[in-house]
Coordinates of C-alpha atoms and ligand atoms in Angstrom, one line a residue:
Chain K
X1 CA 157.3 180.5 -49.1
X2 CA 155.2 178.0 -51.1
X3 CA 156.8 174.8 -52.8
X4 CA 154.8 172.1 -54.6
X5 CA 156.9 169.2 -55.9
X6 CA 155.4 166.7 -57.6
X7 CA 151.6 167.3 -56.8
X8 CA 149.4 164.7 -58.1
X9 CA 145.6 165.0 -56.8
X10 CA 143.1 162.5 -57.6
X11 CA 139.5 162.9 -56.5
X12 CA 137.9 159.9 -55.5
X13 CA 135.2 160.1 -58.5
X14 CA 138.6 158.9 -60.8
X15 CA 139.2 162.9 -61.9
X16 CA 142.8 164.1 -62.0
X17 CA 143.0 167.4 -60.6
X18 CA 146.6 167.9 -60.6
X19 CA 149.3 165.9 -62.8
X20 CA 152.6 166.5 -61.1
X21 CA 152.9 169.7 -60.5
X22 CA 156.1 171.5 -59.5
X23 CA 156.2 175.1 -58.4
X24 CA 158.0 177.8 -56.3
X25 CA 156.6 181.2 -54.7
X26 CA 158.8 183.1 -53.2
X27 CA 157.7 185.5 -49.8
X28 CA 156.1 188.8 -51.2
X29 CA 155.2 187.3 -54.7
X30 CA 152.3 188.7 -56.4
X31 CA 151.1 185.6 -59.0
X32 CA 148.1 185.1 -61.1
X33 CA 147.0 181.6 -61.5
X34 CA 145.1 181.8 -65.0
X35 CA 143.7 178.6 -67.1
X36 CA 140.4 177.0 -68.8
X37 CA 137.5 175.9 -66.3
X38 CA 138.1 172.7 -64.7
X39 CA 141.3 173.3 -65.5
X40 CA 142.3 172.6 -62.1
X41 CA 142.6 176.1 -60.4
X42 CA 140.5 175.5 -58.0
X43 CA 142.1 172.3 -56.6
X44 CA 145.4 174.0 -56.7
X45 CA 144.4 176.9 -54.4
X46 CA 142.5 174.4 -51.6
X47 CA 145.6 172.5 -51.6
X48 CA 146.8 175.2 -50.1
X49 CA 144.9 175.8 -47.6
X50 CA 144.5 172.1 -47.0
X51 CA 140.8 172.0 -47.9
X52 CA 142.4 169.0 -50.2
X53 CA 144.8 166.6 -49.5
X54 CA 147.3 165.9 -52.2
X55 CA 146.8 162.4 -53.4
X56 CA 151.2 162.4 -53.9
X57 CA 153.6 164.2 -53.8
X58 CA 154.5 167.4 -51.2
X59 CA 153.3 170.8 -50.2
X60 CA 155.3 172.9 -48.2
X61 CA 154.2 176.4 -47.1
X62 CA 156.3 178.4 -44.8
X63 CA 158.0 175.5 -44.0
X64 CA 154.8 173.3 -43.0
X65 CA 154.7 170.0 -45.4
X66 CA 150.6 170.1 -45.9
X67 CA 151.1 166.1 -47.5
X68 CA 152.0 165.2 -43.1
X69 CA 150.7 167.6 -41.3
X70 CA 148.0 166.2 -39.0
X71 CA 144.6 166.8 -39.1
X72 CA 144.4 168.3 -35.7
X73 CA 147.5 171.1 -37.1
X74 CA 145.3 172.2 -40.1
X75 CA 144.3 175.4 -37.9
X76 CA 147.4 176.5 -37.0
X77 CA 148.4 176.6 -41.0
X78 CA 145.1 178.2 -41.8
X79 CA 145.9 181.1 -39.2
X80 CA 149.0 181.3 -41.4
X81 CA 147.3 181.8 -44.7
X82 CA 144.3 183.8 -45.2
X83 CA 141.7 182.8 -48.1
X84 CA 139.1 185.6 -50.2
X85 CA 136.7 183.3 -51.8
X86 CA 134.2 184.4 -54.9
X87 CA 131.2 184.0 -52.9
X88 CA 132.9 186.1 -49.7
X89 CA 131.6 183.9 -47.5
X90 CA 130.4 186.5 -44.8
X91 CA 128.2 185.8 -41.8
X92 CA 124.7 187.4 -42.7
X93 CA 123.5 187.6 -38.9
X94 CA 126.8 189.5 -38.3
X95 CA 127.8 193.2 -39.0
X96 CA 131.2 194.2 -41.0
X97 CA 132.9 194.6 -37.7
X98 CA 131.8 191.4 -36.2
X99 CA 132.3 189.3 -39.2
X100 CA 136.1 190.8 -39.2
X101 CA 136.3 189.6 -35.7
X102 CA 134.8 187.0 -36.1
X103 CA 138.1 185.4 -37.3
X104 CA 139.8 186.6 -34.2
X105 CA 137.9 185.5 -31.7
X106 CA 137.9 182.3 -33.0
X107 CA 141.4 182.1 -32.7
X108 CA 141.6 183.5 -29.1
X109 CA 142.3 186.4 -29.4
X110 CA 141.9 189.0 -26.5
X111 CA 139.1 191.7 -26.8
X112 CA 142.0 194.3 -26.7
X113 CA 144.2 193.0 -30.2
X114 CA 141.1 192.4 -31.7
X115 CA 139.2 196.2 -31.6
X116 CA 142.6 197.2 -31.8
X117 CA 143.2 194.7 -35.1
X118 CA 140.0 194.9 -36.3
X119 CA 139.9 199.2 -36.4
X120 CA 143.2 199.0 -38.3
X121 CA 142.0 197.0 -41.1
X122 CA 138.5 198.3 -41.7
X123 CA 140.7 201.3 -42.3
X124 CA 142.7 199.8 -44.6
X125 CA 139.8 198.5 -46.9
X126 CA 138.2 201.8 -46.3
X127 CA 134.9 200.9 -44.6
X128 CA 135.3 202.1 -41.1
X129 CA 132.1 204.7 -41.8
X130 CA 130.4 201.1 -42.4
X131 CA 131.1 198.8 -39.7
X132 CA 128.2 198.4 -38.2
X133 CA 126.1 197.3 -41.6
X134 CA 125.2 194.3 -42.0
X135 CA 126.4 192.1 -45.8
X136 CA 122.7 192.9 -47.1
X137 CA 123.2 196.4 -46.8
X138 CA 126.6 196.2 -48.8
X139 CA 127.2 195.9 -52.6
X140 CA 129.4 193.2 -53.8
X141 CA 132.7 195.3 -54.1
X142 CA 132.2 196.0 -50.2
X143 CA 131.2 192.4 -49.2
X144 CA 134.2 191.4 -50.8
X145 CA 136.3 194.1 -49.1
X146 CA 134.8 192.6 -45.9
X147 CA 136.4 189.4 -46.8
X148 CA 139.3 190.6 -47.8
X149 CA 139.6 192.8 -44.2
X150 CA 139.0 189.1 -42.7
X151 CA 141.6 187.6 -44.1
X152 CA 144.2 190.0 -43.4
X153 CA 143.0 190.7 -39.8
X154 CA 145.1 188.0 -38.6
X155 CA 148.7 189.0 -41.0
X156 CA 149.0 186.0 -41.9
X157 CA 152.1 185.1 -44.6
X158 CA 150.0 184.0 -47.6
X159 CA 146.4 185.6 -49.0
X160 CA 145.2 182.9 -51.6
X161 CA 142.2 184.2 -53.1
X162 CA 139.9 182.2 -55.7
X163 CA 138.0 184.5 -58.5
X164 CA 137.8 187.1 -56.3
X165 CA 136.6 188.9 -58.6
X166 CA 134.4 186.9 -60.7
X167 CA 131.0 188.0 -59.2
X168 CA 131.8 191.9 -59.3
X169 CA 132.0 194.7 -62.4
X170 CA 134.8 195.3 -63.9
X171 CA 135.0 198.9 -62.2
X172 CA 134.6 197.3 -58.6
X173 CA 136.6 194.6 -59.9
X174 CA 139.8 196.9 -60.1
X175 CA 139.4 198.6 -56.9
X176 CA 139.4 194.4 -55.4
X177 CA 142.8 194.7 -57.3
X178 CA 144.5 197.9 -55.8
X179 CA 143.3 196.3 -52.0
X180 CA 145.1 193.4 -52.7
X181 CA 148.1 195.6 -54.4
X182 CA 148.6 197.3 -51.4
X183 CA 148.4 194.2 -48.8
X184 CA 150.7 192.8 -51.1
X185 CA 153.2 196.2 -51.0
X186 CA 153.2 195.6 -47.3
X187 CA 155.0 192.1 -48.1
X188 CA 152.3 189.7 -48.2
X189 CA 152.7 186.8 -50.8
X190 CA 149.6 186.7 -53.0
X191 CA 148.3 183.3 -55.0
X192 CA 145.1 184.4 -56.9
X193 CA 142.9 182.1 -59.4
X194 CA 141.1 184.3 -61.9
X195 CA 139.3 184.7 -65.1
X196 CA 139.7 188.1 -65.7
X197 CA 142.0 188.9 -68.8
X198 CA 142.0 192.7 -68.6
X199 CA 143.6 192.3 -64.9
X200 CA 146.2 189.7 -65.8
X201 CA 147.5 191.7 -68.6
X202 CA 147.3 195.1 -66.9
X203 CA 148.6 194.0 -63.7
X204 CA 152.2 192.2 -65.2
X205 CA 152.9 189.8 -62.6
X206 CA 153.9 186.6 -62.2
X207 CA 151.2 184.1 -64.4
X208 CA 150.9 180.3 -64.0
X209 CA 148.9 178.6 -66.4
X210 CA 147.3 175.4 -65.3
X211 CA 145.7 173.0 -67.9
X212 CA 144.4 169.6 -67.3
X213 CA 146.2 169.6 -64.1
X214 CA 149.2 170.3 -65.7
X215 CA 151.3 173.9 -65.3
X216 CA 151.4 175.1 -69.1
X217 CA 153.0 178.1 -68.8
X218 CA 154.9 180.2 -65.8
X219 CA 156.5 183.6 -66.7
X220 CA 157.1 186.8 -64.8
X221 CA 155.1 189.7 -65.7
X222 CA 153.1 187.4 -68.8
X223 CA 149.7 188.0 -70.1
X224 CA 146.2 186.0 -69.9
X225 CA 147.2 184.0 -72.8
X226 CA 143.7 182.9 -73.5
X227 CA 141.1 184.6 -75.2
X228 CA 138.6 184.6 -72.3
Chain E
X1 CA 145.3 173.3 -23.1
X2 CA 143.5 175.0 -20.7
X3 CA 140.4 176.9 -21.9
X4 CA 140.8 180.6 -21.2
X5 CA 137.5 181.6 -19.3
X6 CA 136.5 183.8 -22.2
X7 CA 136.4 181.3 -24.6
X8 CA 134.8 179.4 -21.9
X9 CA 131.9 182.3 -21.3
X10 CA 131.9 182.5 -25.3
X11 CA 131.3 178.2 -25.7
X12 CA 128.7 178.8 -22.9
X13 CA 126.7 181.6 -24.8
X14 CA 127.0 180.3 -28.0
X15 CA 125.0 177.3 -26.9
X16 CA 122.3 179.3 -24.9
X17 CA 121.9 180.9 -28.2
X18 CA 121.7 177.7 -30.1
X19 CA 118.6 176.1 -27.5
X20 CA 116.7 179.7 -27.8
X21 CA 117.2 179.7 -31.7
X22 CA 116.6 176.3 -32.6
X23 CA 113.5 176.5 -30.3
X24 CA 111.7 173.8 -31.8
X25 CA 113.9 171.0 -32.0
X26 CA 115.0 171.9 -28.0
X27 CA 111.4 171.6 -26.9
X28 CA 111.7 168.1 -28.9
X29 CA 114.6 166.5 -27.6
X30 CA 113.9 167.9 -24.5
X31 CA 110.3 166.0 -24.5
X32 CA 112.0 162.6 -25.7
X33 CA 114.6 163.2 -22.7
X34 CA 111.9 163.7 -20.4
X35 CA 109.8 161.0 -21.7
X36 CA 112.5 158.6 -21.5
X37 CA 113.9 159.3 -18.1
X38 CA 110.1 158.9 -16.4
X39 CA 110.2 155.7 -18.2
X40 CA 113.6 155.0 -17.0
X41 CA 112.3 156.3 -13.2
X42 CA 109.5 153.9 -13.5
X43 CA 111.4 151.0 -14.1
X44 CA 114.2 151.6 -11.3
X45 CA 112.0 152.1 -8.9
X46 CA 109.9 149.1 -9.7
X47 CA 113.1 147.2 -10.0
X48 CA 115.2 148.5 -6.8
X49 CA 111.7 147.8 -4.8
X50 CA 111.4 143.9 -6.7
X51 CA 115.1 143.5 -5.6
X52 CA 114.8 144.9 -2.2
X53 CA 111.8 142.1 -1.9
X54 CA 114.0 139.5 -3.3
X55 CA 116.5 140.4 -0.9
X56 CA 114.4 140.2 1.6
X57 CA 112.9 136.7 0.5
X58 CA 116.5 135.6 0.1
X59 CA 118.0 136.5 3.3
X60 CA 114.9 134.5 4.3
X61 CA 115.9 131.2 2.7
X62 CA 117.7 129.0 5.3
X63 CA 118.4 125.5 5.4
X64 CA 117.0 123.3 7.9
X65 CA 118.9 120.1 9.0
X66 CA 117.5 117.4 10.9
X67 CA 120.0 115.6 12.9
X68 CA 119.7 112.1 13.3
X69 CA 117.9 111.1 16.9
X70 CA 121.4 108.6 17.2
X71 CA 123.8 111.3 17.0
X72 CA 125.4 112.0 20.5
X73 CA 126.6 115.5 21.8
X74 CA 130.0 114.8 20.0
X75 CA 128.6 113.5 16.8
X76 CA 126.6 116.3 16.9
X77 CA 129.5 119.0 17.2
X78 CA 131.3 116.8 14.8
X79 CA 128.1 117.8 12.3
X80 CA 128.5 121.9 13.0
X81 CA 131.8 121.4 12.3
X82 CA 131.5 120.0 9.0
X83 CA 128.8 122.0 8.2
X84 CA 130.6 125.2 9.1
X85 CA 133.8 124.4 6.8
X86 CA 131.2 123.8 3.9
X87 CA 131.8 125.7 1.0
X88 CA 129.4 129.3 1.0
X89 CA 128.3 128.7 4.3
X90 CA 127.3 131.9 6.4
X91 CA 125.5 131.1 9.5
X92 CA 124.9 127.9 11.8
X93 CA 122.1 128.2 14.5
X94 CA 122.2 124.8 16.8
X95 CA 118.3 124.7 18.6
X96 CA 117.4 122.0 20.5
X97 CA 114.0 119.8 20.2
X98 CA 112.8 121.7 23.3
X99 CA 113.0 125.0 21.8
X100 CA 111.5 123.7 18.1
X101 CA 108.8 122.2 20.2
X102 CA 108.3 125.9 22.2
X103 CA 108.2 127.5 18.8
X104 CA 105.1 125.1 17.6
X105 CA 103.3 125.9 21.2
X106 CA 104.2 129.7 20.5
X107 CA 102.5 129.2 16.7
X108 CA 100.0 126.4 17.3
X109 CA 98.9 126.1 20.8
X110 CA 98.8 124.7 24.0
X111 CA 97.1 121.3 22.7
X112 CA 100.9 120.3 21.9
X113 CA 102.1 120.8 25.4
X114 CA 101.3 117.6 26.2
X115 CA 104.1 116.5 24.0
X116 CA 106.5 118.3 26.3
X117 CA 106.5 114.7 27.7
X118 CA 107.9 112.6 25.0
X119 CA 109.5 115.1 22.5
X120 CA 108.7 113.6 19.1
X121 CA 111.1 116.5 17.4
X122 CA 114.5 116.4 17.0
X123 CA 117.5 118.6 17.2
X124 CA 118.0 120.9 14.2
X125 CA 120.7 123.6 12.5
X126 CA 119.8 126.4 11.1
X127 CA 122.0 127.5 7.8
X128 CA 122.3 130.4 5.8
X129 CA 124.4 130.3 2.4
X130 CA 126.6 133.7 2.1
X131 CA 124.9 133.5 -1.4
X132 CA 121.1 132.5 -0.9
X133 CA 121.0 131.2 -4.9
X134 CA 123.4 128.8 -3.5
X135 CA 121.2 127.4 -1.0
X136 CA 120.3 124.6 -3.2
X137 CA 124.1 123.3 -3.6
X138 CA 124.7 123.4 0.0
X139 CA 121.7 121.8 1.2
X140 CA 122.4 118.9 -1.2
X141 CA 126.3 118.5 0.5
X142 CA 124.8 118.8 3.7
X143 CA 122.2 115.9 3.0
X144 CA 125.3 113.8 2.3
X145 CA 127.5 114.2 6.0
X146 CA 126.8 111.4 8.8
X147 CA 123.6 112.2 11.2
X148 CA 122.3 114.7 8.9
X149 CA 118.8 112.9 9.5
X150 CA 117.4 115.2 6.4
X151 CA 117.7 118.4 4.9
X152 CA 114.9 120.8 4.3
X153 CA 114.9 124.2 2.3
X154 CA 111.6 124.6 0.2
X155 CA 113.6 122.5 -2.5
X156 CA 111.9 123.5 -6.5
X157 CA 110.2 126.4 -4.8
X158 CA 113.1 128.4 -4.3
X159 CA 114.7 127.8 -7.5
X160 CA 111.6 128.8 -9.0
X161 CA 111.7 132.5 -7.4
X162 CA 114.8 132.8 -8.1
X163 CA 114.4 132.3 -11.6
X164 CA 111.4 134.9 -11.5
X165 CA 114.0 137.1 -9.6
X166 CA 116.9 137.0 -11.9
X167 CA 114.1 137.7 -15.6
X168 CA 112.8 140.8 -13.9
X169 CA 116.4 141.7 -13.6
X170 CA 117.5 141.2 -17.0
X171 CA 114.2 142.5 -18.6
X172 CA 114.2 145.7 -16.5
X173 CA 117.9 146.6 -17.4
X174 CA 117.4 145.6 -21.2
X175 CA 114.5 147.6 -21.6
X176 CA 116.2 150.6 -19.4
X177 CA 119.6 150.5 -22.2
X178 CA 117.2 150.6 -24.5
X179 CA 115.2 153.8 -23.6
X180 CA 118.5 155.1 -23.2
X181 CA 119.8 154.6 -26.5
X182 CA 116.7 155.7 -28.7
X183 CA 116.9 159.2 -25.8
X184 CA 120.6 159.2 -27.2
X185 CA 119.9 158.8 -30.7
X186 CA 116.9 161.7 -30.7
X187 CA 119.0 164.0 -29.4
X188 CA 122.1 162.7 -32.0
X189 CA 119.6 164.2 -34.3
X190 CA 118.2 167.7 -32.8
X191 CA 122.5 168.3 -32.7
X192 CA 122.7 167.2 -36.4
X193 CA 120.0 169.7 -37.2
X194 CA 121.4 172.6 -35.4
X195 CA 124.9 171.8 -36.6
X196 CA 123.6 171.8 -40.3
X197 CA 121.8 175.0 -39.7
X198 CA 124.9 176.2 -38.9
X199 CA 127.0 174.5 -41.4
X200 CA 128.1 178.1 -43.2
X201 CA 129.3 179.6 -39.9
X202 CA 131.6 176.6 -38.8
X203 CA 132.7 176.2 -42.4
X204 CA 134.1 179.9 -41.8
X205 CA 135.1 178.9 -38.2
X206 CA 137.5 176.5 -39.8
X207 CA 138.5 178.2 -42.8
X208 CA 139.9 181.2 -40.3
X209 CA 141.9 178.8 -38.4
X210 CA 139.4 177.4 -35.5
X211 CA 140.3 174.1 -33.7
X212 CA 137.8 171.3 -33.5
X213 CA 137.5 172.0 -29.7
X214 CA 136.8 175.4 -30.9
X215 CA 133.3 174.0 -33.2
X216 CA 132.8 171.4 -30.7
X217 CA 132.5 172.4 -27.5
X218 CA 129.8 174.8 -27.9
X219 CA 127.5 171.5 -29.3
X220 CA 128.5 169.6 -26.2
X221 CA 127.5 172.2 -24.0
X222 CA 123.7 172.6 -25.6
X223 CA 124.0 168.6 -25.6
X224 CA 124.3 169.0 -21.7
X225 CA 121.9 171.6 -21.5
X226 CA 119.4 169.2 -23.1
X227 CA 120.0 166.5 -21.5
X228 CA 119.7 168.5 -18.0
X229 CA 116.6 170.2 -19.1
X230 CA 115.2 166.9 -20.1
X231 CA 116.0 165.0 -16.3
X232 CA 114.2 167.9 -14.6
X233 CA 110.5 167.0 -14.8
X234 CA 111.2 163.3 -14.3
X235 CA 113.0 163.7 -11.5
X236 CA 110.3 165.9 -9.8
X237 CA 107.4 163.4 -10.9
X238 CA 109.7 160.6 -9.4
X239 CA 110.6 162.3 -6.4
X240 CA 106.3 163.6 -5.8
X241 CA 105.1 160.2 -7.1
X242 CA 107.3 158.3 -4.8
X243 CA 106.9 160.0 -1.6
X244 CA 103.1 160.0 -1.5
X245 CA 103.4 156.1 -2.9
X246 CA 105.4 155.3 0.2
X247 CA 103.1 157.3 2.4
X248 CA 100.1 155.3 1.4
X249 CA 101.6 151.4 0.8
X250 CA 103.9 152.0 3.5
X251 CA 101.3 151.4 7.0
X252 CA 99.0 149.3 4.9
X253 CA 102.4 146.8 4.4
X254 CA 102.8 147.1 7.9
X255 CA 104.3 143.7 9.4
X256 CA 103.8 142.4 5.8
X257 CA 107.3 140.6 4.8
X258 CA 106.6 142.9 1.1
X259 CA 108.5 146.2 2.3
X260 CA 109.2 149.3 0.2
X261 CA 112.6 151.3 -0.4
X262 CA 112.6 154.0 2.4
X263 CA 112.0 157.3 0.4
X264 CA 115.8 158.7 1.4
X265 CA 118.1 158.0 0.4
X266 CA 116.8 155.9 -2.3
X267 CA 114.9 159.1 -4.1
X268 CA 118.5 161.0 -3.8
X269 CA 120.2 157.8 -5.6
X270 CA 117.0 158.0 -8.1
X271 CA 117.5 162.0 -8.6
X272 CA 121.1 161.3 -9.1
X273 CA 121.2 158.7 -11.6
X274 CA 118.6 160.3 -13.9
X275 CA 120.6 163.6 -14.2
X276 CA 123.4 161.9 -14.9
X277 CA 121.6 159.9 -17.4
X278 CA 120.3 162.7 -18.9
X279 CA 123.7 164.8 -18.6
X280 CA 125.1 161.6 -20.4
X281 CA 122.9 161.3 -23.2
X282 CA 122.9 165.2 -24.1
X283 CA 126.6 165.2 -24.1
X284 CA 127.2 162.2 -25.7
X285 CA 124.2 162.0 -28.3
X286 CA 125.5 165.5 -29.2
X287 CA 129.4 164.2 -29.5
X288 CA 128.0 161.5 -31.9
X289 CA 127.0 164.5 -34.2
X290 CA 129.8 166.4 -34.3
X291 CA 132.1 164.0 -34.2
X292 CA 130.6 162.6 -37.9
X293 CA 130.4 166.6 -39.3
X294 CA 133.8 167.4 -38.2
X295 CA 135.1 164.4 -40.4
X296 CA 132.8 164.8 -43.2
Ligands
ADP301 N1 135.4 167.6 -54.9 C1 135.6 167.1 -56.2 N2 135.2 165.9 -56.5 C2 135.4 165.4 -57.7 N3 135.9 166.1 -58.7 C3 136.2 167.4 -58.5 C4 136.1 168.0 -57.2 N4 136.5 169.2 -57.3 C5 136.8 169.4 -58.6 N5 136.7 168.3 -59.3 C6 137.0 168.1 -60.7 O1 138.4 168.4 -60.9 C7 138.7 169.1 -62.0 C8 139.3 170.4 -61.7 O2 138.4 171.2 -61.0 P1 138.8 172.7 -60.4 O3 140.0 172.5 -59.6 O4 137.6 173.2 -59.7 O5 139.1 173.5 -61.7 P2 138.9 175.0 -62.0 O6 138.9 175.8 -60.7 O7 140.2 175.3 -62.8 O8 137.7 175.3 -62.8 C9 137.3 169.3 -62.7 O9 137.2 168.3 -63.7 C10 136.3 169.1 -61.6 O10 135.1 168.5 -62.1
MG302 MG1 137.5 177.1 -59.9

């Protein structure tokens, strides 16, 4: 599903990001990228998504190579691989249902898939009774369940989500974690950058430890290894 | 790709809404448009009027060749020949010295009748250059074939208005690309600020997989609207002005050799041009923003 090989990232301030990194995720992984702050986390995930350009070295995801693909593609991969962000990164002049659609209709979708689409995933992440609220009215925990609806709307192959949790309680924190759990159950692959210790350990999947650019550590079902 | 005609109706709304909630900046740009297309007006129609006049004066210019009092009937269709295979040559009009001499009765009096007697004149061609800025090349060749007594064709003069001619040109069309660029660059900026105020939303656009035609288009389209909104007033102040400017000049320059641009279909070709300029400069001027945040 996802293959780095030989990922080297330089930013144009001289800061090396990424130091050769080499890594396979297979379709309907579940995998925990843990490691210090500026670790290079961050970098890793928008490589991704193609917010970042490898300086060397290849990226393929579902058999696109992000190091060639043209600019004018980068859409097509994005609709392929949906992204949950800290920050949620939610339309304020938009309602729940609208900022879920929001994603559709920007991809052209017809009016019919996306109620259709839209209905079936506020019911997943449990906020059909709030639809028509607007992010202010919302706590955190339902912002980001917003979010995490918009991502999803579109199944794409690949949710990459960057400390999704790291604005949110602990108790809000884990419910983040059973939504992703079950979009994950339903065979979606799932890269997620994150902080939190209790959830790595708890959670036993796959960790990848990133240090100065560098993968430190990659085991199945491994610990936060740090003490946060 | 063809655009579905939702997305269409969508690109469409989306810039309605961006003109009604960037309210400010659209009365702005819209004002600079505006300004800059009555300037723009002004200075066609003084410049199509000063070129209509120049025409005028230049279909006007003709060369006048004296033909030597020697030169028999051959010789002198040996002349028109020659003159006729000149290079930019238009027009040759033979008239005798009886009809020059009529012409000087007709403009000075009957006093010079008694010259009817012993014609002092002598028999002339008219010429007209295909190019009247050529006149002066011509006339010079001309000066130099046999029985060509002299040539006359208000030699400095002629050069002179020219000159005047071509520097209104030129100045009018500099300073018009000018007005055009600095309309272009204003609304370059109104689009910056409404795409910046709506930096978070296209960030999202792209993040969830919109193509660039996708942000773009709806930017062109408020471009166009500005620009369109912008040509309206000029063109009516240019259309009113001109109409009632021709109504008054127009019997007072009566018989005068200074004539005005009929109002149609010149103000049609006026109306035209100025919503296409402004159509141009929205669309573009807004292209010129989007183009630079879509890269960055
Ligand atoms: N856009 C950027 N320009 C320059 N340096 C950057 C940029 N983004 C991140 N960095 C630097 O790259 C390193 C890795 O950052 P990041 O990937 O954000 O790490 P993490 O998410 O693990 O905290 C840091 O030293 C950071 O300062
Ligand atoms: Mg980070």
């Amino acid at each position: 599903m996802i293959i780095m090989k030989k990922v080297y990232k330089k930013y144009p301030n001289g800061v090396v990001a990424s130091n050769g990194i080499n890594i396979e995720i297979k379709r309907g992984e579940f995998v925990f990228v843990v490691g210090p702050s500026g670790a290079g986390k961050s970098t890793f995930i928008k490589m991704m998504y193609r917010e970042e350009v490898p300086t060397s070295g290849d990226i393929i995801i579902d058999d696109i190579n992000l190091a060639t693909l043209r600019n004018s593609q980068v859409p097509y991969l994005r609709r392929k691989v949906g992204v949950v962000f800290q920050d949620f990164k939610l339309l304020p002049k938009l309602n729940v249902y609208e900022n879920i659609a929001f994603a559709l209709e920007v991809i052209e979708e017809s009016p019919e898939q996306i109620r259709k689409k839209v209905n079936d995933v506020l019911g997943l992440v449990g906020l059909t009774h709030k639809s028509r609220m607007f992010p202010n009215e919302l706590s955190g925990g339902e912002q980001q369940r917003v979010s995490i609806a918009r991502s999803i709307v579109n199944t794409p192959k690949v949710v990459i989500a960057d400390e999704p949790t790291g604005n949110l309680d602990p108790a809000i924190s884990w419910e983040i974690m059973e939504m992703l759990e079950r979009i994950n159950a339903r065979g979606t692959t799932i890269v997620m950058a994150t902080h939190n210790k209790e959830i790595v350990n708890t959670m036993k999947h796959r960790v990848i430890a990133i240090e100065g650019g560098l993968i430190t550590r990659d085991e199945v079902g491994g610990g936060y290894g740090y003490e946060s | 790709m063809a655009m579905k005609a939702r997305t269409f109706r969508r690109h469409l709304r989306e810039s309605f809404k961006s003109l009604d909630r960037n309210r400010w900046m659209t009365l702005a740009s819209v004002s600079a448009v505006t300004v800059t297309l009555l300037l723009v007006g002004v200075f066609i129609v003084l410049m199509m009027n000063l070129n209509k006049v120049a025409d005028d004066i230049e279909k006007d210019v003709e060369i006048k060749v004296l033909i030597d009092l020697a030169a028999d009937e051959s010789a002198v269709s040996v002349l028109e020949q020659k003159i006729i295979e000149t290079n930019g040559v238009e027009s040759i009009q033979f008239i005798s010295n009886a009809e020059e001499l009529e012409k000087m009765i007709k403009g000075y009096g009957d006093e010079l009748g008694l010259y009817k007697q012993d014609n002092p004149l002598r028999h002339v061609f008219y010429v007209k250059a295909s190019n009247p800025q050529q006149t002066a090349t011509i006339a010079k060749e001309i000066g130099l074939y046999d029985d060509a007594y002299k040539v006359i064709y208000g030699e400095g003069k002629i050069e002179k208005l020219f000159k005047v001619l071509n520097t209104g040109r030129n100045v009018g069309l500099v300073l018009i690309v000018a007005l055009f660029f600095t309309a272009m660059f204003l609304i370059s900026n109104t689009i910056r600020i409404t795409i910046v105020a709506r930096g978070r939303e296209i960030e999202i656009m792209k993040l969830v997989g919109a193509t660039r035609n996708f942000v773009r288009i709806p930017f062109l389209f408020e471009g166009m609207w500005l620009g369109i909104l912008g040509a309206i007033l000029p063109m009516l102040i240019m259309t009113i002005t001109y109409f009632n400017l021709y109504e008054f000049l127009e019997p007072k320059l009566e018989g005068e050799f200074l004539q005005l641009l009929s109002v149609t279909p010149f103000i049609y070709q006026l109306n035209g041009l100025l919503l296409f300029m402004g159509l141009f400069i929205g669309v573009w001027g807004s292209f010129i923003s989007v183009q630079k945040f879509i890269k960055a």
